[in-house]
Short mmCIF file of C-alpha atoms in Angstrom, two decimals:
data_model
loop_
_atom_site.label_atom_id
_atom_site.label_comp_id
_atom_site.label_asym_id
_atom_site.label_seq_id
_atom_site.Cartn_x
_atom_site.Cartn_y
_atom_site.Cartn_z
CA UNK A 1 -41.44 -10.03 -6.92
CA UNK A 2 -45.06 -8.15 -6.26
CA UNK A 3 -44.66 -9.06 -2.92
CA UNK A 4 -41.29 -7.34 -1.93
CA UNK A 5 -42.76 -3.96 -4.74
CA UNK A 6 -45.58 -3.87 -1.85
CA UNK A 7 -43.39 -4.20 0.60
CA UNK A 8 -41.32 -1.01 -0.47
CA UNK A 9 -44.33 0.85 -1.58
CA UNK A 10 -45.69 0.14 2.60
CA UNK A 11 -42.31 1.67 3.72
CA UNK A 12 -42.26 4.48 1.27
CA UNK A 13 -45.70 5.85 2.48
CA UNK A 14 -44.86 5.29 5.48
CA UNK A 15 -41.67 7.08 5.70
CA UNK A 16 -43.61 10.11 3.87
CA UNK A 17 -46.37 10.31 6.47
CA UNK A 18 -43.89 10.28 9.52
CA UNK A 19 -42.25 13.16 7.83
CA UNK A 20 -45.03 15.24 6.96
CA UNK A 21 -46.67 14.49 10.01
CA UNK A 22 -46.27 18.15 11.67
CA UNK A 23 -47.39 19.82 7.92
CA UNK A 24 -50.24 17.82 7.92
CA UNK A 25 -51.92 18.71 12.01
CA UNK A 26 -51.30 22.58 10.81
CA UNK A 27 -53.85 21.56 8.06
CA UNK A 28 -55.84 20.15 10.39
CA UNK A 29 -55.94 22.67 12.44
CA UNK A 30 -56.56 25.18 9.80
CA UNK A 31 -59.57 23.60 8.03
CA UNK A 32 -61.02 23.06 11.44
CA UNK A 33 -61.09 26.72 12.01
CA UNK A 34 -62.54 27.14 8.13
CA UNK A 35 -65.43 24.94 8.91
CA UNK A 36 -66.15 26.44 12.03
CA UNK A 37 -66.29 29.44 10.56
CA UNK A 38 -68.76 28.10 7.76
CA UNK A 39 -70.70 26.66 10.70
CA UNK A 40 -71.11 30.08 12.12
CA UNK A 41 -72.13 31.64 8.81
CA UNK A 42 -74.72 29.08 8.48
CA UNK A 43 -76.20 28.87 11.26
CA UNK A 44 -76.51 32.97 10.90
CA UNK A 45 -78.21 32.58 7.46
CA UNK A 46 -80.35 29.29 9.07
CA UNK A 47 -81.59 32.07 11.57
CA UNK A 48 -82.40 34.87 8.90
CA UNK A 49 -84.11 32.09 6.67
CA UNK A 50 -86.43 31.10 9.60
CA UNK A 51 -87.03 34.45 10.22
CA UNK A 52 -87.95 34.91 6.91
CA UNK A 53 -90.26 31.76 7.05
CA UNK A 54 -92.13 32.75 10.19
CA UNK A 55 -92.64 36.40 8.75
CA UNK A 56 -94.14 34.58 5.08
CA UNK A 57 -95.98 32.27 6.99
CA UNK A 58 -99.35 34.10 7.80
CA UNK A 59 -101.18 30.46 9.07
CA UNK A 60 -98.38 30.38 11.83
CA UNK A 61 -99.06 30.79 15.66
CA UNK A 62 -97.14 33.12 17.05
CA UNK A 63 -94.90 32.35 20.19
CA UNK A 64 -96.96 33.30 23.77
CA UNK A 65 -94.47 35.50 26.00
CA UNK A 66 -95.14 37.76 29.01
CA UNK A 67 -93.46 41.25 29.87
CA UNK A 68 -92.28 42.31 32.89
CA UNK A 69 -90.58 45.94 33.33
CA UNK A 70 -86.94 46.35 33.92
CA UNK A 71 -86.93 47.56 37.76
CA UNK A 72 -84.92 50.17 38.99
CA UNK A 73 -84.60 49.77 43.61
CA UNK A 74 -82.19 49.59 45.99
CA UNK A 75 -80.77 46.45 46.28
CA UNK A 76 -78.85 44.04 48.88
CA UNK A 77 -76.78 41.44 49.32
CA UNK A 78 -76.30 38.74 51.89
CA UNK A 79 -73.99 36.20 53.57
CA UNK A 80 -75.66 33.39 54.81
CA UNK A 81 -74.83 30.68 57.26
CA UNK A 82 -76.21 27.82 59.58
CA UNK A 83 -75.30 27.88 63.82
CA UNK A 84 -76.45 26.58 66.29
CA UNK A 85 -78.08 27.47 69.98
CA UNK A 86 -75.21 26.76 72.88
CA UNK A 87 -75.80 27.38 76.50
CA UNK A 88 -73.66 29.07 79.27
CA UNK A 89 -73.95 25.33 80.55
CA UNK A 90 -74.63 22.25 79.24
CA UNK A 91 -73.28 19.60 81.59
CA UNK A 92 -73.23 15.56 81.74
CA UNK A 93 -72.85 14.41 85.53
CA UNK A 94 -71.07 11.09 85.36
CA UNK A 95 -70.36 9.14 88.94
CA UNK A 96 -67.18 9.21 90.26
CA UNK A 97 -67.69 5.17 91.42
CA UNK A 98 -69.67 2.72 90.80
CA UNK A 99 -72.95 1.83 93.13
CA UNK A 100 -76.47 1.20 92.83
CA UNK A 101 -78.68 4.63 93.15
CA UNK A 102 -80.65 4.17 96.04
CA UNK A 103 -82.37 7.89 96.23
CA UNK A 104 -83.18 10.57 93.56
CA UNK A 105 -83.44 14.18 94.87
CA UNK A 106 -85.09 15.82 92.00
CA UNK A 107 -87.01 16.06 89.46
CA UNK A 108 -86.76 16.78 85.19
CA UNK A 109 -87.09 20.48 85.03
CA UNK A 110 -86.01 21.21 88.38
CA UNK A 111 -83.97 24.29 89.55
CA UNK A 112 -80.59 23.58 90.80
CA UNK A 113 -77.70 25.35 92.27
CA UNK A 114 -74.47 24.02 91.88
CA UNK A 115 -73.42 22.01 94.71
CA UNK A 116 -77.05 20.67 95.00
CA UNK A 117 -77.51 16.91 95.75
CA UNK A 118 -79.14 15.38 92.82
CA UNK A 119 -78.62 11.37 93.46
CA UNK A 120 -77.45 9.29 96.09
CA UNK A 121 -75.57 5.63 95.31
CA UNK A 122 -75.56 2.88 98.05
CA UNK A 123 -72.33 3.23 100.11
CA UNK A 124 -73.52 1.09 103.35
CA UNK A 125 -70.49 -0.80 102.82
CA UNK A 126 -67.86 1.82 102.62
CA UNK A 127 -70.08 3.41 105.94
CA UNK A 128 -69.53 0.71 108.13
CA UNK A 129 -65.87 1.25 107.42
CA UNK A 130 -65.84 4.54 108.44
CA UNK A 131 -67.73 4.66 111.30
CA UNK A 132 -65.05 1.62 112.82
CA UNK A 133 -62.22 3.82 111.89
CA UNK A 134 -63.51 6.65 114.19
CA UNK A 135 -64.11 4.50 116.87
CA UNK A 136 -60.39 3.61 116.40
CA UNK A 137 -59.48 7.20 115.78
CA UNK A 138 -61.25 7.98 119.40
CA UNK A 139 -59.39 5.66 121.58
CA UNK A 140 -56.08 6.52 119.31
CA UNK A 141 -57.10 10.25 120.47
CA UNK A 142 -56.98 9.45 123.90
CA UNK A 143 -54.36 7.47 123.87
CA UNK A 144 -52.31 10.32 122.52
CA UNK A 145 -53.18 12.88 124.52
CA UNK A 146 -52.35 11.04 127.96
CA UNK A 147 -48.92 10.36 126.44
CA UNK A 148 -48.71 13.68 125.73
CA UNK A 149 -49.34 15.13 129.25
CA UNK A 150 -47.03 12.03 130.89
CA UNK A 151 -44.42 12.93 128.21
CA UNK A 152 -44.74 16.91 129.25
CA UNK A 153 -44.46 15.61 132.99
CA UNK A 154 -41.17 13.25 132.06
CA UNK A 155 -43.23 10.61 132.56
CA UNK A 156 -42.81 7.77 130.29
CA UNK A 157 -40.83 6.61 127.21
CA UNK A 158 -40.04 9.30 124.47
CA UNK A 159 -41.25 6.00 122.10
CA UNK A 160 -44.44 5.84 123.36
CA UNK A 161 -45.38 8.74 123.19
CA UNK A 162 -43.86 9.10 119.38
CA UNK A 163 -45.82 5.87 119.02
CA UNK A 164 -49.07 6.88 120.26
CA UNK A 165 -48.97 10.13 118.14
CA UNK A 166 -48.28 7.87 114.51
CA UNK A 167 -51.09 5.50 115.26
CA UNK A 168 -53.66 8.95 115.94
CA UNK A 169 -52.54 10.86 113.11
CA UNK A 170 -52.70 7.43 110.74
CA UNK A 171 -56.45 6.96 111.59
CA UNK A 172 -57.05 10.89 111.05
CA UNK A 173 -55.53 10.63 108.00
CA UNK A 174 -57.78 7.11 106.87
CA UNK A 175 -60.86 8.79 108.57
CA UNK A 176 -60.23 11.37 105.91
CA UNK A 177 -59.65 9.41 102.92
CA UNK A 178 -62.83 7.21 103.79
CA UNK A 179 -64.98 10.41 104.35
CA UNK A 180 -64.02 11.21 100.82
CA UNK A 181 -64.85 7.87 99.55
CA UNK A 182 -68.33 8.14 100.80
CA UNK A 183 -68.62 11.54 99.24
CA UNK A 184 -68.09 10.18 95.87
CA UNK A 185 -70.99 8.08 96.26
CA UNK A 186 -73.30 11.47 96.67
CA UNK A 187 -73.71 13.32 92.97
CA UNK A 188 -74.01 16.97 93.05
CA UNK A 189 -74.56 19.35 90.42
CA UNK A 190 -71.60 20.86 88.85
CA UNK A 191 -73.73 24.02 87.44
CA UNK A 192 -76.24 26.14 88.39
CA UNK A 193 -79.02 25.50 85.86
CA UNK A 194 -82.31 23.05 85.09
CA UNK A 195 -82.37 19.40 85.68
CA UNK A 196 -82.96 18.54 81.44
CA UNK A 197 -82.82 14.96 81.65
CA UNK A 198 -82.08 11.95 84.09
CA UNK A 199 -81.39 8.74 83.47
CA UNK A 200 -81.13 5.81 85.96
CA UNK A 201 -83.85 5.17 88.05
CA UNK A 202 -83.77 4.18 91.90
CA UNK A 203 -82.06 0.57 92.54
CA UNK A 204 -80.78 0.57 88.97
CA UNK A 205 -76.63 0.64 88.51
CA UNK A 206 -74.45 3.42 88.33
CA UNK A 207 -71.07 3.86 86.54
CA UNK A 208 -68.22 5.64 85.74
CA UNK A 209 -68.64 6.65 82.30
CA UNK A 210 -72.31 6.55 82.21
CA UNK A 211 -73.99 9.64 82.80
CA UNK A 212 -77.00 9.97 85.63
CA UNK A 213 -78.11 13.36 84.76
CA UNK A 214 -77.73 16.37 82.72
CA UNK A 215 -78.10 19.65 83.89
CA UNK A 216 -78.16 23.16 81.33
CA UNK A 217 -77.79 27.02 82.44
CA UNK A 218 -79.86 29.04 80.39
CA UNK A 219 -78.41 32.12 81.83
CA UNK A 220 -76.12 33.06 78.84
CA UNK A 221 -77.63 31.58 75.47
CA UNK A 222 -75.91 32.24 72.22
CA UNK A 223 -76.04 30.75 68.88
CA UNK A 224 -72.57 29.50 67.73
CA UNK A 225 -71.18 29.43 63.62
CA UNK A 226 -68.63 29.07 61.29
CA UNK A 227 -68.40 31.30 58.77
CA UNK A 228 -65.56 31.53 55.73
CA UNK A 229 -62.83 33.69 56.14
CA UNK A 230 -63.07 36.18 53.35
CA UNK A 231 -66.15 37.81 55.75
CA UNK A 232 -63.43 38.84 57.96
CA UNK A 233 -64.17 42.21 57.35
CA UNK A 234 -67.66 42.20 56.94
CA UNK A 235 -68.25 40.15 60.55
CA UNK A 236 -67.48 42.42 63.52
CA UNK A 237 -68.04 42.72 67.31
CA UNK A 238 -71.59 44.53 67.21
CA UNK A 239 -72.92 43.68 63.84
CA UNK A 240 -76.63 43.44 63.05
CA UNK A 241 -77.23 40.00 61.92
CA UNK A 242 -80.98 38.75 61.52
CA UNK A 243 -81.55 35.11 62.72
CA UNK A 244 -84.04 32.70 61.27
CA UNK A 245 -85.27 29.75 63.39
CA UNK A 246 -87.58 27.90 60.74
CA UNK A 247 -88.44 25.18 63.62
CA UNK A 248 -89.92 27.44 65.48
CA UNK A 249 -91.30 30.11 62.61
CA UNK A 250 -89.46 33.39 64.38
CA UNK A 251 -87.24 35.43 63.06
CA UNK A 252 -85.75 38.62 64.20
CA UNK A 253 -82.59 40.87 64.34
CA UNK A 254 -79.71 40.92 67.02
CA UNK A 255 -76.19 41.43 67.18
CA UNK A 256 -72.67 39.61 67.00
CA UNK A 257 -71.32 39.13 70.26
CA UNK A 258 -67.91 38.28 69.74
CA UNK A 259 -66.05 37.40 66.60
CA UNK A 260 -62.85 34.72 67.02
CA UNK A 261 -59.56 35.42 66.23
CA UNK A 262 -58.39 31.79 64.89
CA UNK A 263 -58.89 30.79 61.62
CA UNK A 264 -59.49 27.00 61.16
CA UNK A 265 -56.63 25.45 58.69
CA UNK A 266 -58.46 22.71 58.22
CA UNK A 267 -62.06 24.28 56.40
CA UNK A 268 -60.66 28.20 56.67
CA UNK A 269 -63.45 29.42 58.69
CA UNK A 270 -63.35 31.38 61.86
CA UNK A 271 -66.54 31.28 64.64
CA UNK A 272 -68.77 34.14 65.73
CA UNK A 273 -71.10 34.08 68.63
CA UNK A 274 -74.94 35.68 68.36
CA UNK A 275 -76.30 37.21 71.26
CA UNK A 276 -79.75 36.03 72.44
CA UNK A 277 -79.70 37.51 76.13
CA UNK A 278 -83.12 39.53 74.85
CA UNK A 279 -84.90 37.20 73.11
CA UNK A 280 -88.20 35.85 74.30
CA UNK A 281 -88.57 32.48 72.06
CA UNK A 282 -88.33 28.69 73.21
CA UNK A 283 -84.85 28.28 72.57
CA UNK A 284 -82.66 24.88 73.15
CA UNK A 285 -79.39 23.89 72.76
CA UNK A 286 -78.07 22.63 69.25
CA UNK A 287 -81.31 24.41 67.54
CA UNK A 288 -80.32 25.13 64.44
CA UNK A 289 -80.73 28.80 63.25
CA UNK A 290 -80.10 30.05 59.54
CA UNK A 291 -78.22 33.61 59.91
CA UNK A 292 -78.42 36.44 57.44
CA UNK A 293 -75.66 39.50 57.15
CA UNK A 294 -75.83 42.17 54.71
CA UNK A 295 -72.31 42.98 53.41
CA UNK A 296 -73.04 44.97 50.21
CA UNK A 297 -76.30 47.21 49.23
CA UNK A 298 -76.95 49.73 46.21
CA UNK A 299 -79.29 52.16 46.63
CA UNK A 300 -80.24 52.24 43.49
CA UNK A 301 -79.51 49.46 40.69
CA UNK A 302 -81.14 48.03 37.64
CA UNK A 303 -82.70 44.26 38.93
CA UNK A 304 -83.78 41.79 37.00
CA UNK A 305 -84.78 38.10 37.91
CA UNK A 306 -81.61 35.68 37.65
CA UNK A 307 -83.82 33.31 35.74
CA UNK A 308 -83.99 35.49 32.38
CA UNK A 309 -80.38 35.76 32.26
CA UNK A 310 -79.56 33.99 29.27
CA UNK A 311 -75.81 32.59 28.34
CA UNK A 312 -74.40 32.24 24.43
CA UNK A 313 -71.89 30.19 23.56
CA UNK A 314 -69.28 32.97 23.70
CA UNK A 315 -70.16 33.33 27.14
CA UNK A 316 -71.87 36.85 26.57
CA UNK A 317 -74.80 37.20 29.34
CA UNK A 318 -78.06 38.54 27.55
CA UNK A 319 -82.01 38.82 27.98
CA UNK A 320 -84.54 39.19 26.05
CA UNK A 321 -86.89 42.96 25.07
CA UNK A 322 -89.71 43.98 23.15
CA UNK A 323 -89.65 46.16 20.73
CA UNK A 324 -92.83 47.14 18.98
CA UNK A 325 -92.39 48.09 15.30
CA UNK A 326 -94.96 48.40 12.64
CA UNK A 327 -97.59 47.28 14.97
CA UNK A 328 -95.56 43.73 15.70
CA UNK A 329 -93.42 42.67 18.76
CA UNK A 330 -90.67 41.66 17.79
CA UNK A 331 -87.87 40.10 19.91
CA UNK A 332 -84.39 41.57 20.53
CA UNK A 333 -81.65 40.68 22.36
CA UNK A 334 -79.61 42.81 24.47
CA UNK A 335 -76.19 41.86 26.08
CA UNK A 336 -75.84 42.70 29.11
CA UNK A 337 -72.73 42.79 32.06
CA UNK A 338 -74.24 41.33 35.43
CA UNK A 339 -73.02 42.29 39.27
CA UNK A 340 -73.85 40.81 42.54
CA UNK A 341 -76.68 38.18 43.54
CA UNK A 342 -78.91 37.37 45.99
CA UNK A 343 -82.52 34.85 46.11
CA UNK A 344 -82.85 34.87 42.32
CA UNK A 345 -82.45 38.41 41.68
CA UNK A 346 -78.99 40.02 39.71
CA UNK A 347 -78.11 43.35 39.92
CA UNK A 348 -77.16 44.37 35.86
CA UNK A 349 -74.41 47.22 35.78
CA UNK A 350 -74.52 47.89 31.94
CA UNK A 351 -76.58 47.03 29.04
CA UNK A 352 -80.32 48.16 30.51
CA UNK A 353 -81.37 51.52 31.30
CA UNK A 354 -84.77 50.49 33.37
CA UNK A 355 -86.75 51.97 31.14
CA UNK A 356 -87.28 48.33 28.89
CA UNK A 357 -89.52 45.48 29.25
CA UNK A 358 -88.53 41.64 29.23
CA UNK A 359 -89.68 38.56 28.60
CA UNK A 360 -90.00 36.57 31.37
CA UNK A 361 -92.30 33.44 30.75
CA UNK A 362 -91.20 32.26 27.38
CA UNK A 363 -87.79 33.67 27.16
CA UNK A 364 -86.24 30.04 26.71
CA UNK A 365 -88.12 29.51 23.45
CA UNK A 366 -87.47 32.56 21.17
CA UNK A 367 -84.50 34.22 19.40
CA UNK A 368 -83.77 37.26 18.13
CA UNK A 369 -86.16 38.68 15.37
CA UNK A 370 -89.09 36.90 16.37
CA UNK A 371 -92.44 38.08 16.07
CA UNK A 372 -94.55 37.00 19.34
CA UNK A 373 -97.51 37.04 21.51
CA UNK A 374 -97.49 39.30 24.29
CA UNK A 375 -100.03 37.62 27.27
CA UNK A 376 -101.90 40.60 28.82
#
């Protein structure tokens, strides 16, 4: 019998939680908000008590802050991005077939015009060859041209003549094709330019797919990036950009060269091109290079370091001032609304005048109402 009463009492209660189940997350809800509420107000009066407390407390050391004053300059903002120094040339010479290099022509850091013989590869073979087939193309010559004058003098068979003329023009045609076979085994340079780098050395193997040389023009250097598409109006044909090569400790200022048209789909960035026709510096090819634009400056604005900008939990941006009263300095804070910035510096569009000072060293370790130190 008390088994089946518990039983029924289980099922009641449960049957009266299911239903009041919506009533009951409303209450939640509400006495959440309540105690948050009571949270706030006592963490408000915590802060007034230890206010309080510190003021009472005359054995107390008081906190050690430094001032700086609110500056009032021009200020300016930049897009930065990484690129890198291309050439007018920058060419791999790969052999056309394979053979073993038997003669080098130049040097690393030579001068070369394009067409300029830069390796030779072994072709005694393919020589041989040719210089049979024109011994063969030399008789088939004068074969040919005796049939030709008995032919013009009705001398002779119209075959023979037909006959001598194939077997002249077939060994002109394989003279040819060998000529161009032996060719292949002669590497020329492709550019105009300066031998960088060469790799086989004479009597080692050479093969298609393997490069034997590589030769760059430095007669049109540039430095090539990507930057994101919402500069598409700041980026233009003419531009003043300044370029930073940290590897080599120079920096100066230049000028876009040409801006692309294409957007990539794939990252959304489009490519500009840096002129460096006039600059005197030891430039190479895939030197890296940090570029600077400026695409928005204030001639005047209220600074102040990024790194006093303080955050509460309401998301309200703030710092930190001194205000001096009855001889004490005593900390207040000021909300402020923050614009634009650049290398640890934020431009502030309301909430300081310029004429305020603000803690800078020790701003992370007092609140509002304190009573502090000011380091001379």
């Amino acid at each position: 019998m008390k088994n089946w009463i518990l039983i029924i009492g289980i099922a009641t209660i449960a049957y009266s939680c299911g239903s009041e189940n919506t009533d009951g997350l409303a209450e939640l809800k509400e006495k959440k908000d309540s105690l948050k509420s009571l949270y706030d107000d006592i963490a408000e009066q915590i802060a007034v008590i230890d206010q309080q407390i510190k003021a009472a407390d005359t054995t107390a050391r008081l906190p050690l802050v430094t001032l700086n004053n609110v500056e009032v300059k021009p200020f300016n903002h930049f897009v930065e991005v990484q690129g890198a120094v291309e050439t007018g040339g920058n060419a791999l010479i790969y052999p056309e077939t394979p053979g073993t290099v038997i003669a080098i022509l130049v040097k690393e850091g030579s001068t070369v015009n394009k067409g300029d013989v830069i390796m030779k590869l072994d072709a005694d073979v393919l020589q041989s060859t040719l210089t049979e087939v024109e011994t063969q193309y030399s008789l088939a010559k004068d074969i040919y041209e005796k049939q030709e004058r008995l032919w013009k003098d009705k001398i002779g068979s119209e075959v023979q003549y037909l006959q001598a003329k194939n077997n002249k023009e077939a060994l002109e045609q394989k003279m040819k094709t060998i000529k161009q076979q032996v060719g292949m085994y002669v590497i020329k340079a492709p550019i105009s330019g300066v031998v960088d780098e060469i790799m086989p050395k004479v009597g080692e193997a050479a093969m298609p797919g393997m490069p034997v040389a590589r030769v760059i023009n430095y007669s049109e250097t540039y430095i090539k990036a990507d930057v994101s598409e919402k500069y598409v109006g700041v980026l233009k044909e003419g531009t003043l950009v300044n370029v930073k090569f940290s590897t080599l400790g120079q920096e100066f200022q230049t000028k876009v060269k040409r801006v692309a048209d294409f957007i990539n789909p794939s990252n959304r960035s489009f490519k500009i091109y840096i002129d460096l026709a006039n600059i005197k510096a030891d430039l190479r090819p895939n030197l890296l290079a940090d570029i600077s634009v400026r695409d928005f400056t204030l001639d005047t604005a209220v600074v102040l370091p990024s790194s006093v900008i303080q955050q509460d939990r309401n998301g309200n941006d703030y710092v930190y001032i001194i205000e001096n009263n009855a001889n004490q300095n005593r900390v207040k804070k000021v909300v402020v609304k923050v614009g634009a910035s650049y290398q640890n510096e934020t431009v502030i569009i309301d909430g300081l005048k310029g004429n305020e000072q603000y803690i800078d060293k020790g701003s992370r370790s007092v609140q509002e109402g304190d009573v502090v130190e000011v380091k001379k």
